[in-house]
Amino acid sequence: MIFFGDTIVNNLDVKTYEGKIKRLEDDINKALNLAIIENDNRIENSKNLLMGLSHREREMDLLMEMYDDLKSIPKEYADGKLISDIIIDTANNLSDNGDMVKVKKRIEFLEEHFHMMELPETHEDFIIRSSIFQVFRSLNQFIDISKIISNISRN
């Protein structure tokens, strides 16, 4: 996610991460296949591993959705820095020590900021605004799934 945030701030092309996303998707699929085999063989704790990997797969889906949404936001978009900052802040706080409550409040604040803006005048502006709200939705879901994964790994 830090890559996505940096992409917006540094005016890089988000498409440069296509290969990384594909490799991540392949790795998750391989790990899921192995976890299914372990679960079928009734190896201890394999159910938790399988559940965790299923959640990782959902995180991967959310990253791909964010990738598609971020492609719709032009490099010169005025509020790109706000979006970038919240993506980077989310990524930096995903650890057990991170304060996701504050991050979620910042996401809510930014959503409200974008709700308060004047309605989009053009179709392109509407697509950009829609993409921004989708990124916020994906970030919230990503945070929720990360908490679930963290709880699974502790058990």
mmCIF file of C-alpha atoms in Angstrom:
data_model
loop_
_atom_site.group_PDB
_atom_site.id
_atom_site.type_symbol
_atom_site.label_atom_id
_atom_site.label_comp_id
_atom_site.label_asym_id
_atom_site.label_seq_id
_atom_site.Cartn_x
_atom_site.Cartn_y
_atom_site.Cartn_z
ATOM 1 C CA MET A 1 0.000 0.000 0.000
ATOM 2 C CA ILE A 2 2.886 2.354 0.620
ATOM 3 C CA PHE A 3 3.710 1.955 -3.080
ATOM 4 C CA PHE A 4 0.232 3.178 -4.005
ATOM 5 C CA GLY A 5 0.493 6.171 -1.690
ATOM 6 C CA ASP A 6 3.934 7.084 -2.985
ATOM 7 C CA THR A 7 2.678 6.761 -6.531
ATOM 8 C CA ILE A 8 0.120 9.511 -6.023
ATOM 9 C CA VAL A 9 2.554 11.888 -4.292
ATOM 10 C CA ASN A 10 5.487 11.330 -6.621
ATOM 11 C CA ASN A 11 3.418 11.456 -9.802
ATOM 12 C CA LEU A 12 4.468 7.951 -10.749
ATOM 13 C CA ASP A 13 2.367 5.645 -12.846
ATOM 14 C CA VAL A 14 0.433 3.206 -10.633
ATOM 15 C CA LYS A 15 0.548 0.730 -13.524
ATOM 16 C CA THR A 16 4.196 0.046 -12.647
ATOM 17 C CA TYR A 17 2.912 -2.192 -9.853
ATOM 18 C CA GLU A 18 0.980 -4.555 -12.113
ATOM 19 C CA GLY A 19 3.771 -7.155 -12.014
ATOM 20 C CA LYS A 20 4.092 -6.970 -8.230
ATOM 21 C CA ILE A 21 0.357 -7.462 -7.803
ATOM 22 C CA LYS A 22 0.380 -10.443 -10.155
ATOM 23 C CA ARG A 23 3.300 -12.065 -8.257
ATOM 24 C CA LEU A 24 1.532 -11.490 -4.944
ATOM 25 C CA GLU A 25 -1.639 -13.051 -6.321
ATOM 26 C CA ASP A 26 0.333 -16.080 -7.583
ATOM 27 C CA ASP A 27 2.086 -16.504 -4.218
ATOM 28 C CA ILE A 28 -1.194 -16.357 -2.307
ATOM 29 C CA ASN A 29 -2.760 -18.918 -4.642
ATOM 30 C CA LYS A 30 0.197 -21.293 -4.173
ATOM 31 C CA ALA A 31 0.043 -20.870 -0.395
ATOM 32 C CA LEU A 32 -3.710 -21.501 -0.403
ATOM 33 C CA ASN A 33 -3.251 -24.704 -2.383
ATOM 34 C CA LEU A 34 -0.626 -25.915 0.104
ATOM 35 C CA ALA A 35 -2.841 -24.991 3.060
ATOM 36 C CA ILE A 36 -5.739 -26.935 1.560
ATOM 37 C CA ILE A 37 -3.502 -30.001 1.224
ATOM 38 C CA GLU A 38 -2.307 -29.596 4.819
ATOM 39 C CA ASN A 39 -5.885 -29.209 6.018
ATOM 40 C CA ASP A 40 -6.933 -32.333 4.091
ATOM 41 C CA ASN A 41 -4.067 -34.197 5.753
ATOM 42 C CA ARG A 42 -5.277 -32.874 9.109
ATOM 43 C CA ILE A 43 -2.000 -31.232 10.040
ATOM 44 C CA GLU A 44 -2.256 -29.360 13.349
ATOM 45 C CA ASN A 45 -3.231 -25.669 13.048
ATOM 46 C CA SER A 46 -3.758 -26.004 9.294
ATOM 47 C CA LYS A 47 -7.315 -24.715 9.668
ATOM 48 C CA ASN A 48 -6.015 -21.426 11.100
ATOM 49 C CA LEU A 49 -3.470 -21.230 8.299
ATOM 50 C CA LEU A 50 -6.182 -21.795 5.719
ATOM 51 C CA MET A 51 -8.414 -19.149 7.304
ATOM 52 C CA GLY A 52 -5.546 -16.667 7.438
ATOM 53 C CA LEU A 53 -4.660 -17.276 3.809
ATOM 54 C CA SER A 54 -8.279 -16.863 2.774
ATOM 55 C CA HIS A 55 -8.250 -13.465 4.440
ATOM 56 C CA ARG A 56 -4.952 -12.656 2.731
ATOM 57 C CA GLU A 57 -6.625 -13.521 -0.547
ATOM 58 C CA ARG A 58 -9.379 -10.999 0.255
ATOM 59 C CA GLU A 59 -6.709 -8.409 1.073
ATOM 60 C CA MET A 60 -5.181 -9.140 -2.323
ATOM 61 C CA ASP A 61 -8.560 -8.552 -3.961
ATOM 62 C CA LEU A 62 -8.847 -5.227 -2.151
ATOM 63 C CA LEU A 63 -5.356 -4.210 -3.290
ATOM 64 C CA MET A 64 -6.327 -5.006 -6.861
ATOM 65 C CA GLU A 65 -9.513 -2.955 -6.479
ATOM 66 C CA MET A 66 -7.505 -0.029 -5.070
ATOM 67 C CA TYR A 67 -5.061 -0.381 -7.939
ATOM 68 C CA ASP A 68 -7.913 -0.108 -10.453
ATOM 69 C CA ASP A 69 -9.431 2.847 -8.603
ATOM 70 C CA LEU A 70 -6.124 4.684 -8.276
ATOM 71 C CA LYS A 71 -5.583 4.376 -12.032
ATOM 72 C CA SER A 72 -8.674 6.582 -12.450
ATOM 73 C CA ILE A 73 -7.204 9.432 -10.401
ATOM 74 C CA PRO A 74 -5.032 11.690 -12.575
ATOM 75 C CA LYS A 75 -1.550 12.562 -11.381
ATOM 76 C CA GLU A 76 -2.421 16.246 -11.261
ATOM 77 C CA TYR A 77 -5.484 15.768 -9.028
ATOM 78 C CA ALA A 78 -5.396 18.530 -6.387
ATOM 79 C CA ASP A 79 -6.330 16.356 -3.381
ATOM 80 C CA GLY A 80 -4.052 13.493 -4.370
ATOM 81 C CA LYS A 81 -1.733 14.270 -1.446
ATOM 82 C CA LEU A 82 -4.586 13.684 1.039
ATOM 83 C CA ILE A 83 -5.345 10.311 -0.507
ATOM 84 C CA SER A 84 -1.680 9.396 -0.620
ATOM 85 C CA ASP A 85 -1.158 10.314 3.028
ATOM 86 C CA ILE A 86 -4.054 8.169 4.256
ATOM 87 C CA ILE A 87 -2.901 5.171 2.203
ATOM 88 C CA ILE A 88 0.642 5.480 3.571
ATOM 89 C CA ASP A 89 -0.666 6.059 7.113
ATOM 90 C CA THR A 90 -2.802 2.931 6.836
ATOM 91 C CA ALA A 91 0.149 0.848 5.645
ATOM 92 C CA ASN A 92 2.415 2.176 8.395
ATOM 93 C CA ASN A 93 -0.122 1.392 11.132
ATOM 94 C CA LEU A 94 -1.069 -2.141 10.130
ATOM 95 C CA SER A 95 1.343 -3.644 12.658
ATOM 96 C CA ASP A 96 0.196 -4.704 16.128
ATOM 97 C CA ASN A 97 1.622 -1.441 17.479
ATOM 98 C CA GLY A 98 -0.283 0.706 14.984
ATOM 99 C CA ASP A 99 -3.219 2.869 15.948
ATOM 100 C CA MET A 100 -5.895 1.846 13.471
ATOM 101 C CA VAL A 101 -8.612 3.697 15.390
ATOM 102 C CA LYS A 102 -6.943 7.004 14.506
ATOM 103 C CA VAL A 103 -6.462 5.883 10.904
ATOM 104 C CA LYS A 104 -10.137 4.940 10.586
ATOM 105 C CA LYS A 105 -11.113 8.335 12.021
ATOM 106 C CA ARG A 106 -8.870 10.037 9.448
ATOM 107 C CA ILE A 107 -10.512 8.016 6.683
ATOM 108 C CA GLU A 108 -13.944 9.079 7.972
ATOM 109 C CA PHE A 109 -12.774 12.706 8.114
ATOM 110 C CA LEU A 110 -11.523 12.563 4.524
ATOM 111 C CA GLU A 111 -14.739 10.917 3.366
ATOM 112 C CA GLU A 112 -16.649 13.774 4.968
ATOM 113 C CA HIS A 113 -14.283 16.267 3.307
ATOM 114 C CA PHE A 114 -15.074 14.800 -0.104
ATOM 115 C CA HIS A 115 -18.817 14.656 0.684
ATOM 116 C CA MET A 116 -18.766 18.367 1.493
ATOM 117 C CA MET A 117 -17.189 19.303 -1.839
ATOM 118 C CA GLU A 118 -19.357 20.597 -4.636
ATOM 119 C CA LEU A 119 -20.881 17.921 -6.828
ATOM 120 C CA PRO A 120 -18.753 16.853 -9.782
ATOM 121 C CA GLU A 121 -19.484 18.870 -12.916
ATOM 122 C CA THR A 122 -18.131 16.492 -15.526
ATOM 123 C CA HIS A 123 -18.270 12.777 -16.064
ATOM 124 C CA GLU A 124 -14.495 12.593 -15.535
ATOM 125 C CA ASP A 125 -14.813 14.402 -12.184
ATOM 126 C CA PHE A 126 -17.557 11.980 -11.174
ATOM 127 C CA ILE A 127 -15.330 8.988 -12.003
ATOM 128 C CA ILE A 128 -12.476 10.475 -9.970
ATOM 129 C CA ARG A 129 -14.700 11.147 -6.957
ATOM 130 C CA SER A 130 -16.232 7.687 -7.191
ATOM 131 C CA SER A 131 -12.762 6.139 -7.312
ATOM 132 C CA ILE A 132 -11.734 8.069 -4.219
ATOM 133 C CA PHE A 133 -14.721 6.790 -2.256
ATOM 134 C CA GLN A 134 -13.980 3.257 -3.436
ATOM 135 C CA VAL A 135 -10.381 3.604 -2.189
ATOM 136 C CA PHE A 136 -11.708 4.706 1.212
ATOM 137 C CA ARG A 137 -14.098 1.731 1.291
ATOM 138 C CA SER A 138 -11.293 -0.656 0.356
ATOM 139 C CA LEU A 139 -8.985 0.825 2.999
ATOM 140 C CA ASN A 140 -11.612 0.335 5.703
ATOM 141 C CA GLN A 141 -12.182 -3.261 4.654
ATOM 142 C CA PHE A 142 -8.425 -3.883 4.455
ATOM 143 C CA ILE A 143 -8.024 -2.631 8.030
ATOM 144 C CA ASP A 144 -10.860 -4.853 9.266
ATOM 145 C CA ILE A 145 -9.401 -7.931 7.568
ATOM 146 C CA SER A 146 -5.929 -7.173 8.917
ATOM 147 C CA LYS A 147 -7.355 -7.136 12.445
ATOM 148 C CA ILE A 148 -8.991 -10.519 11.843
ATOM 149 C CA ILE A 149 -5.709 -11.966 10.521
ATOM 150 C CA SER A 150 -3.857 -10.595 13.526
ATOM 151 C CA ASN A 151 -6.344 -12.271 15.880
ATOM 152 C CA ILE A 152 -6.080 -15.612 14.025
ATOM 153 C CA SER A 153 -2.298 -15.606 14.228
ATOM 154 C CA ARG A 154 -2.411 -14.980 17.996
ATOM 155 C CA ASN A 155 -4.582 -18.046 18.590
#
